[in-house]
PDB file of C-alpha atoms in Angstrom:
ATOM      1  CA  MET A  16       8.739 -13.131 -10.967  1.00  0.00           C
ATOM      2  CA  LEU A  17       7.068  -9.734 -10.941  1.00  0.00           C
ATOM      3  CA  PRO A  18       4.530  -8.981  -8.192  1.00  0.00           C
ATOM      4  CA  GLY A  19       0.813  -8.259  -8.489  1.00  0.00           C
ATOM      5  CA  ALA A  20      -1.085  -8.751 -11.727  1.00  0.00           C
ATOM      6  CA  PHE A  21       2.208  -8.737 -13.646  1.00  0.00           C
ATOM      7  CA  GLY A  22       3.186 -12.022 -12.023  1.00  0.00           C
ATOM      8  CA  THR A  23       0.643 -13.818 -14.219  1.00  0.00           C
ATOM      9  CA  LEU A  24       2.340 -12.651 -17.417  1.00  0.00           C
ATOM     10  CA  PRO A  25       4.379 -15.112 -19.504  1.00  0.00           C
ATOM     11  CA  SER A  26       8.074 -15.048 -18.677  1.00  0.00           C
ATOM     12  CA  ASP A  27       8.986 -13.359 -21.991  1.00  0.00           C
ATOM     13  CA  SER A  28       6.504 -10.548 -21.314  1.00  0.00           C
ATOM     14  CA  GLN A  29       7.900 -10.068 -17.816  1.00  0.00           C
ATOM     15  CA  ALA A  30      11.424  -9.931 -19.223  1.00  0.00           C
ATOM     16  CA  LEU A  31      10.396  -7.307 -21.806  1.00  0.00           C
ATOM     17  CA  LEU A  32       8.696  -5.246 -19.105  1.00  0.00           C
ATOM     18  CA  ARG A  33      11.826  -5.288 -16.960  1.00  0.00           C
ATOM     19  CA  SER A  34      14.043  -4.380 -19.910  1.00  0.00           C
ATOM     20  CA  SER A  35      11.745  -1.455 -20.772  1.00  0.00           C
ATOM     21  CA  ALA A  36      11.924  -0.023 -17.262  1.00  0.00           C
ATOM     22  CA  ARG A  37      14.411   1.758 -15.052  1.00  0.00           C
ATOM     23  CA  THR A  38      14.744   0.941 -11.362  1.00  0.00           C
ATOM     24  CA  GLY A  39      14.046   3.585  -8.726  1.00  0.00           C
ATOM     25  CA  ARG A  40      15.001   3.306  -5.052  1.00  0.00           C
ATOM     26  CA  TRP A  41      13.936   5.489  -2.122  1.00  0.00           C
ATOM     27  CA  SER A  42      14.754   5.469   1.562  1.00  0.00           C
ATOM     28  CA  ARG A  43      12.018   5.690   4.169  1.00  0.00           C
ATOM     29  CA  GLY A  44      10.636   9.237   4.230  1.00  0.00           C
ATOM     30  CA  GLU A  45      11.776  10.199   0.720  1.00  0.00           C
ATOM     31  CA  LEU A  46       9.291  11.586  -1.794  1.00  0.00           C
ATOM     32  CA  LEU A  47       8.841   9.818  -5.114  1.00  0.00           C
ATOM     33  CA  PHE A  48       7.066  12.825  -6.619  1.00  0.00           C
ATOM     34  CA  HIS A  49       5.112  16.001  -5.831  1.00  0.00           C
ATOM     35  CA  PRO A  50       1.539  16.935  -6.867  1.00  0.00           C
ATOM     36  CA  ASP A  51       2.666  19.434  -9.513  1.00  0.00           C
ATOM     37  CA  ASP A  52       5.195  17.105 -11.166  1.00  0.00           C
ATOM     38  CA  PRO A  53       4.303  16.012 -14.720  1.00  0.00           C
ATOM     39  CA  ALA A  54       2.856  12.496 -14.586  1.00  0.00           C
ATOM     40  CA  ASP A  55       5.182  10.917 -17.112  1.00  0.00           C
ATOM     41  CA  THR A  56       6.272   7.736 -15.307  1.00  0.00           C
ATOM     42  CA  LEU A  57       4.304   4.762 -14.007  1.00  0.00           C
ATOM     43  CA  HIS A  58       5.817   3.131 -10.908  1.00  0.00           C
ATOM     44  CA  VAL A  59       5.446  -0.616 -10.285  1.00  0.00           C
ATOM     45  CA  LEU A  60       6.330  -1.228  -6.637  1.00  0.00           C
ATOM     46  CA  THR A  61       8.604  -4.223  -6.163  1.00  0.00           C
ATOM     47  CA  ARG A  62       9.620  -3.555  -2.550  1.00  0.00           C
ATOM     48  CA  GLY A  63       8.341  -1.478   0.348  1.00  0.00           C
ATOM     49  CA  ALA A  64       5.242   0.705   0.577  1.00  0.00           C
ATOM     50  CA  VAL A  65       4.278   4.261  -0.385  1.00  0.00           C
ATOM     51  CA  ARG A  66       1.827   6.712   1.146  1.00  0.00           C
ATOM     52  CA  LEU A  67      -0.157   8.907  -1.223  1.00  0.00           C
ATOM     53  CA  TYR A  68      -1.434  12.071   0.422  1.00  0.00           C
ATOM     54  CA  ARG A  69      -2.647  15.617  -0.139  1.00  0.00           C
ATOM     55  CA  LEU A  70      -2.470  18.702   2.025  1.00  0.00           C
ATOM     56  CA  GLY A  71      -5.774  19.813   3.480  1.00  0.00           C
ATOM     57  CA  SER A  72      -6.706  22.932   5.396  1.00  0.00           C
ATOM     58  CA  GLY A  73      -4.001  24.138   7.751  1.00  0.00           C
ATOM     59  CA  ALA A  74      -1.445  22.009   5.852  1.00  0.00           C
ATOM     60  CA  ARG A  75      -2.974  18.876   7.398  1.00  0.00           C
ATOM     61  CA  GLU A  76      -1.861  15.742   5.583  1.00  0.00           C
ATOM     62  CA  VAL A  77      -4.750  13.647   4.279  1.00  0.00           C
ATOM     63  CA  THR A  78      -3.768  10.095   3.324  1.00  0.00           C
ATOM     64  CA  ILE A  79      -5.415   8.903   0.112  1.00  0.00           C
ATOM     65  CA  ASP A  80      -3.967   5.407  -0.158  1.00  0.00           C
ATOM     66  CA  VAL A  81      -1.012   3.249   0.906  1.00  0.00           C
ATOM     67  CA  PRO A  82       0.054   1.088  -2.059  1.00  0.00           C
ATOM     68  CA  GLY A  83       2.317  -1.902  -1.411  1.00  0.00           C
ATOM     69  CA  VAL A  84       4.334  -4.429  -3.394  1.00  0.00           C
ATOM     70  CA  GLY A  85       2.746  -5.169  -6.773  1.00  0.00           C
ATOM     71  CA  ASP A  86       0.711  -1.974  -6.803  1.00  0.00           C
ATOM     72  CA  LEU A  87       0.954   0.857  -9.311  1.00  0.00           C
ATOM     73  CA  VAL A  88       1.904   4.357  -8.168  1.00  0.00           C
ATOM     74  CA  GLY A  89       1.394   7.392 -10.356  1.00  0.00           C
ATOM     75  CA  VAL A  90      -1.390   5.931 -12.511  1.00  0.00           C
ATOM     76  CA  ARG A  91      -2.104   9.382 -13.948  1.00  0.00           C
ATOM     77  CA  ALA A  92       0.936   8.695 -16.115  1.00  0.00           C
ATOM     78  CA  LEU A  93      -1.390   6.576 -18.243  1.00  0.00           C
ATOM     79  CA  VAL A  94      -3.146   9.780 -19.393  1.00  0.00           C
ATOM     80  CA  PRO A  95      -1.135  12.326 -21.448  1.00  0.00           C
ATOM     81  CA  GLY A  96      -0.716  15.818 -20.043  1.00  0.00           C
ATOM     82  CA  GLU A  97      -1.595  14.993 -16.436  1.00  0.00           C
ATOM     83  CA  GLN A  98       0.151  15.902 -13.176  1.00  0.00           C
ATOM     84  CA  TYR A  99       0.477  13.386 -10.341  1.00  0.00           C
ATOM     85  CA  GLY A 100      -1.856  15.412  -8.118  1.00  0.00           C
ATOM     86  CA  VAL A 101      -0.604  13.891  -4.837  1.00  0.00           C
ATOM     87  CA  TYR A 102       2.530  13.521  -2.758  1.00  0.00           C
ATOM     88  CA  ALA A 103       4.049  10.041  -2.785  1.00  0.00           C
ATOM     89  CA  GLU A 104       6.197   9.247   0.261  1.00  0.00           C
ATOM     90  CA  ALA A 105       8.085   6.010   0.881  1.00  0.00           C
ATOM     91  CA  ILE A 106       7.026   4.732   4.308  1.00  0.00           C
ATOM     92  CA  ASP A 107       9.664   2.016   4.108  1.00  0.00           C
ATOM     93  CA  ASP A 108      12.803   1.548   2.024  1.00  0.00           C
ATOM     94  CA  SER A 109      11.176   1.036  -1.362  1.00  0.00           C
ATOM     95  CA  GLU A 110      11.959   0.030  -4.924  1.00  0.00           C
ATOM     96  CA  ALA A 111       9.973   0.270  -8.147  1.00  0.00           C
ATOM     97  CA  LEU A 112      10.191  -0.334 -11.854  1.00  0.00           C
ATOM     98  CA  LEU A 113       9.811   3.009 -13.643  1.00  0.00           C
ATOM     99  CA  LEU A 114       7.993   2.916 -16.965  1.00  0.00           C
ATOM    100  CA  GLY A 115       7.834   6.051 -19.084  1.00  0.00           C
ATOM    101  CA  ARG A 116       4.617   6.565 -21.036  1.00  0.00           C
ATOM    102  CA  GLU A 117       6.175   6.056 -24.478  1.00  0.00           C
ATOM    103  CA  PRO A 118       8.076   2.836 -23.620  1.00  0.00           C
ATOM    104  CA  LEU A 119       4.945   1.533 -21.860  1.00  0.00           C
ATOM    105  CA  THR A 120       2.755   2.342 -24.873  1.00  0.00           C
ATOM    106  CA  ARG A 121       5.150   0.501 -27.196  1.00  0.00           C
ATOM    107  CA  LEU A 122       5.329  -2.431 -24.818  1.00  0.00           C
ATOM    108  CA  MET A 123       1.534  -2.748 -24.575  1.00  0.00           C
ATOM    109  CA  ALA A 124       1.271  -2.612 -28.376  1.00  0.00           C
ATOM    110  CA  ALA A 125       3.832  -5.398 -28.737  1.00  0.00           C
ATOM    111  CA  GLN A 126       2.563  -7.403 -25.762  1.00  0.00           C
ATOM    112  CA  PRO A 127      -1.227  -6.938 -25.313  1.00  0.00           C
ATOM    113  CA  ALA A 128      -1.092  -9.091 -22.175  1.00  0.00           C
ATOM    114  CA  VAL A 129       0.830  -6.268 -20.477  1.00  0.00           C
ATOM    115  CA  GLY A 130      -2.042  -3.878 -21.178  1.00  0.00           C
ATOM    116  CA  VAL A 131      -4.485  -6.394 -19.721  1.00  0.00           C
ATOM    117  CA  ALA A 132      -2.333  -6.702 -16.584  1.00  0.00           C
ATOM    118  CA  VAL A 133      -2.181  -2.914 -16.194  1.00  0.00           C
ATOM    119  CA  THR A 134      -5.970  -2.678 -16.524  1.00  0.00           C
ATOM    120  CA  GLU A 135      -6.476  -5.496 -14.026  1.00  0.00           C
ATOM    121  CA  GLN A 136      -4.141  -3.876 -11.502  1.00  0.00           C
ATOM    122  CA  VAL A 137      -5.718  -0.422 -11.867  1.00  0.00           C
ATOM    123  CA  THR A 138      -9.178  -1.964 -11.397  1.00  0.00           C
ATOM    124  CA  ARG A 139      -8.054  -3.893  -8.335  1.00  0.00           C
ATOM    125  CA  GLN A 140      -6.575  -0.774  -6.758  1.00  0.00           C
ATOM    126  CA  ALA A 141      -9.634   1.339  -7.576  1.00  0.00           C
ATOM    127  CA  ARG A 142     -11.771  -1.243  -5.787  1.00  0.00           C
ATOM    128  CA  GLY A 143      -9.415  -1.113  -2.805  1.00  0.00           C
ATOM    129  CA  ALA A 144      -9.593   2.690  -2.726  1.00  0.00           C
ATOM    130  CA  GLN A 145     -13.393   2.548  -2.741  1.00  0.00           C
ATOM    131  CA  GLU A 146     -13.348   0.082   0.154  1.00  0.00           C
ATOM    132  CA  ARG A 147     -10.963   2.355   2.066  1.00  0.00           C
ATOM    133  CA  LEU A 148     -13.241   5.368   1.577  1.00  0.00           C
ATOM    134  CA  SER A 149     -16.266   3.330   2.632  1.00  0.00           C
ATOM    135  CA  GLY A 150     -14.383   2.216   5.725  1.00  0.00           C
ATOM    136  CA  LEU A 151     -13.611   5.795   6.708  1.00  0.00           C
ATOM    137  CA  VAL A 152     -17.331   6.515   6.657  1.00  0.00           C
ATOM    138  CA  PHE A 153     -18.895   3.333   8.017  1.00  0.00           C
ATOM    139  CA  LEU A 154     -16.245   1.600  10.179  1.00  0.00           C
ATOM    140  CA  GLU A 155     -14.892   2.566  13.565  1.00  0.00           C
ATOM    141  CA  VAL A 156     -11.152   3.057  14.045  1.00  0.00           C
ATOM    142  CA  SER A 157     -10.693  -0.334  15.726  1.00  0.00           C
ATOM    143  CA  GLN A 158     -12.250  -2.038  12.703  1.00  0.00           C
ATOM    144  CA  ARG A 159     -10.111  -0.068  10.262  1.00  0.00           C
ATOM    145  CA  LEU A 160      -6.955  -0.880  12.227  1.00  0.00           C
ATOM    146  CA  ALA A 161      -7.772  -4.598  12.261  1.00  0.00           C
ATOM    147  CA  ARG A 162      -8.381  -4.482   8.515  1.00  0.00           C
ATOM    148  CA  ALA A 163      -5.073  -2.656   7.945  1.00  0.00           C
ATOM    149  CA  LEU A 164      -3.201  -5.320   9.927  1.00  0.00           C
ATOM    150  CA  LEU A 165      -4.851  -8.096   7.926  1.00  0.00           C
ATOM    151  CA  ALA A 166      -3.985  -6.286   4.680  1.00  0.00           C
ATOM    152  CA  LEU A 167      -0.328  -6.146   5.748  1.00  0.00           C
ATOM    153  CA  ALA A 168      -0.490  -9.832   6.619  1.00  0.00           C
ATOM    154  CA  GLU A 169      -1.829 -10.645   3.165  1.00  0.00           C
ATOM    155  CA  ARG A 170       1.322  -9.121   1.647  1.00  0.00           C
ATOM    156  CA  GLU A 171       3.547 -11.216   3.926  1.00  0.00           C
ATOM    157  CA  GLY A 172       2.463 -14.719   2.984  1.00  0.00           C
ATOM    158  CA  GLU A 173       1.295 -17.755   4.938  1.00  0.00           C
ATOM    159  CA  TRP A 174       0.024 -17.847   8.503  1.00  0.00           C
ATOM    160  CA  HIS A 175       1.395 -20.636  10.715  1.00  0.00           C
ATOM    161  CA  ASP A 176      -0.929 -21.952  13.423  1.00  0.00           C
ATOM    162  CA  GLY A 177      -2.817 -18.645  13.386  1.00  0.00           C
ATOM    163  CA  THR A 178       0.374 -16.590  13.843  1.00  0.00           C
ATOM    164  CA  LEU A 179       2.197 -14.302  11.421  1.00  0.00           C
ATOM    165  CA  ALA A 180       5.128 -11.940  12.070  1.00  0.00           C
ATOM    166  CA  LEU A 181       5.077  -8.840   9.877  1.00  0.00           C
ATOM    167  CA  ARG A 182       8.480  -8.483   8.251  1.00  0.00           C
ATOM    168  CA  GLU A 183       7.955  -4.856   7.222  1.00  0.00           C
ATOM    169  CA  ARG A 184       8.999  -2.073   9.568  1.00  0.00           C
ATOM    170  CA  VAL A 185       5.636  -0.693  10.593  1.00  0.00           C
ATOM    171  CA  SER A 186       5.426   2.275  12.933  1.00  0.00           C
ATOM    172  CA  HIS A 187       2.324   3.355  14.811  1.00  0.00           C
ATOM    173  CA  GLN A 188       2.225   6.415  12.538  1.00  0.00           C
ATOM    174  CA  ASP A 189       2.255   4.176   9.451  1.00  0.00           C
ATOM    175  CA  LEU A 190      -0.717   2.259  10.828  1.00  0.00           C
ATOM    176  CA  ALA A 191      -2.465   5.533  11.629  1.00  0.00           C
ATOM    177  CA  HIS A 192      -2.102   6.581   7.994  1.00  0.00           C
ATOM    178  CA  MET A 193      -3.484   3.244   6.834  1.00  0.00           C
ATOM    179  CA  ALA A 194      -6.402   3.326   9.272  1.00  0.00           C
ATOM    180  CA  GLY A 195      -7.228   6.993   8.770  1.00  0.00           C
ATOM    181  CA  SER A 196      -6.606   7.861  12.419  1.00  0.00           C
ATOM    182  CA  THR A 197      -3.998   9.407  14.726  1.00  0.00           C
ATOM    183  CA  ARG A 198      -0.854   7.835  16.138  1.00  0.00           C
ATOM    184  CA  GLU A 199      -2.114   8.279  19.692  1.00  0.00           C
ATOM    185  CA  THR A 200      -5.376   6.446  18.974  1.00  0.00           C
ATOM    186  CA  VAL A 201      -3.586   3.631  17.165  1.00  0.00           C
ATOM    187  CA  THR A 202      -1.077   3.209  20.009  1.00  0.00           C
ATOM    188  CA  LYS A 203      -3.937   2.901  22.501  1.00  0.00           C
ATOM    189  CA  LEU A 204      -5.794   0.398  20.314  1.00  0.00           C
ATOM    190  CA  LEU A 205      -2.684  -1.728  19.735  1.00  0.00           C
ATOM    191  CA  GLY A 206      -2.324  -2.010  23.491  1.00  0.00           C
ATOM    192  CA  ASP A 207      -5.950  -3.103  23.679  1.00  0.00           C
ATOM    193  CA  PHE A 208      -5.433  -5.622  20.854  1.00  0.00           C
ATOM    194  CA  ARG A 209      -2.427  -6.997  22.702  1.00  0.00           C
ATOM    195  CA  GLY A 210      -4.465  -7.363  25.886  1.00  0.00           C
ATOM    196  CA  ARG A 211      -7.052  -9.333  23.904  1.00  0.00           C
ATOM    197  CA  GLY A 212      -4.364 -11.718  22.618  1.00  0.00           C
ATOM    198  CA  LEU A 213      -4.692 -10.560  19.011  1.00  0.00           C
ATOM    199  CA  LEU A 214      -1.037  -9.563  18.591  1.00  0.00           C
ATOM    200  CA  ASP A 215       2.322  -9.044  20.249  1.00  0.00           C
ATOM    201  CA  LEU A 216       4.464  -5.928  19.906  1.00  0.00           C
ATOM    202  CA  GLY A 217       8.179  -5.239  19.511  1.00  0.00           C
ATOM    203  CA  TYR A 218      10.191  -2.297  18.233  1.00  0.00           C
ATOM    204  CA  ARG A 219       8.552  -1.517  14.881  1.00  0.00           C
ATOM    205  CA  ARG A 220       7.614  -5.166  14.728  1.00  0.00           C
ATOM    206  CA  ILE A 221       4.198  -6.701  15.092  1.00  0.00           C
ATOM    207  CA  ILE A 222       3.360 -10.373  15.472  1.00  0.00           C
ATOM    208  CA  LEU A 223      -0.249 -11.202  14.714  1.00  0.00           C
ATOM    209  CA  THR A 224      -1.382 -14.062  16.955  1.00  0.00           C
ATOM    210  CA  ASP A 225      -5.122 -14.451  16.297  1.00  0.00           C
ATOM    211  CA  ARG A 226      -6.259 -14.236  12.689  1.00  0.00           C
ATOM    212  CA  GLU A 227      -9.857 -15.186  13.431  1.00  0.00           C
ATOM    213  CA  GLY A 228     -10.014 -12.645  16.228  1.00  0.00           C
ATOM    214  CA  LEU A 229      -8.836  -9.855  13.911  1.00  0.00           C
ATOM    215  CA  GLU A 230     -11.327 -10.907  11.241  1.00  0.00           C
ATOM    216  CA  GLN A 231     -14.083 -10.848  13.852  1.00  0.00           C
ATOM    217  CA  LEU A 232     -12.954  -7.379  14.926  1.00  0.00           C
ATOM    218  CA  VAL A 233     -13.331  -6.086  11.351  1.00  0.00           C
ATOM    219  CA  ARG A 234     -16.983  -7.129  11.545  1.00  0.00           C
ATOM    220  CA  GLU A 235     -17.593  -5.889  15.101  1.00  0.00           C
ATOM    221  CA  PRO A 236     -15.763  -2.934  16.713  1.00  0.00           C
ATOM    222  CA  VAL A 237     -14.102  -2.981  20.129  1.00  0.00           C
ATOM    223  CA  ARG A 238     -16.612  -2.508  22.946  1.00  0.00           C
TER     224      ARG A 238
END
């Protein structure tokens, strides 16, 4: 079954989508595309996670979003004549279905449900991007970090007795990108979270141990 909004499609539509696509694979740290590349391919992430970023003043990297499994990357491909406009870097070993604009257009004409799924997924991600931008303005770093951890947990599946081990390799730098902070600040906060019994830490492995505590932290920052 396909992830995200595409998982609700009938099995024949999912099969046609897969047959219309190529598969792309990237190792951690590889770029999927550059800002000036023609936006001619829509990526449907089926494994891993990708960081979308731009270069600010002094070549400082500014993270725009961190799509995960089921998300669309390179949505400008839906509009003819566009460039991607951002860097896309795999922050874990990643895999995606690659849909060229013409095959996707034909597929949506033959299977209108695919077009509905694309629209639903784009809308969902736009809402997530708006929430991320709002968080950068109105939330403190501790709140944003707690929300990022809960978002990762949502991708993983079910909690068991309030505990969930993140399967993805997540570095402190990855979390800094997701929380809009620095690695040093995130490392310090993770130590604080651990002291509060919210999580346990291993090498690039995080075990969340208090879901309610993290949810409370999203509402109220660390004091």
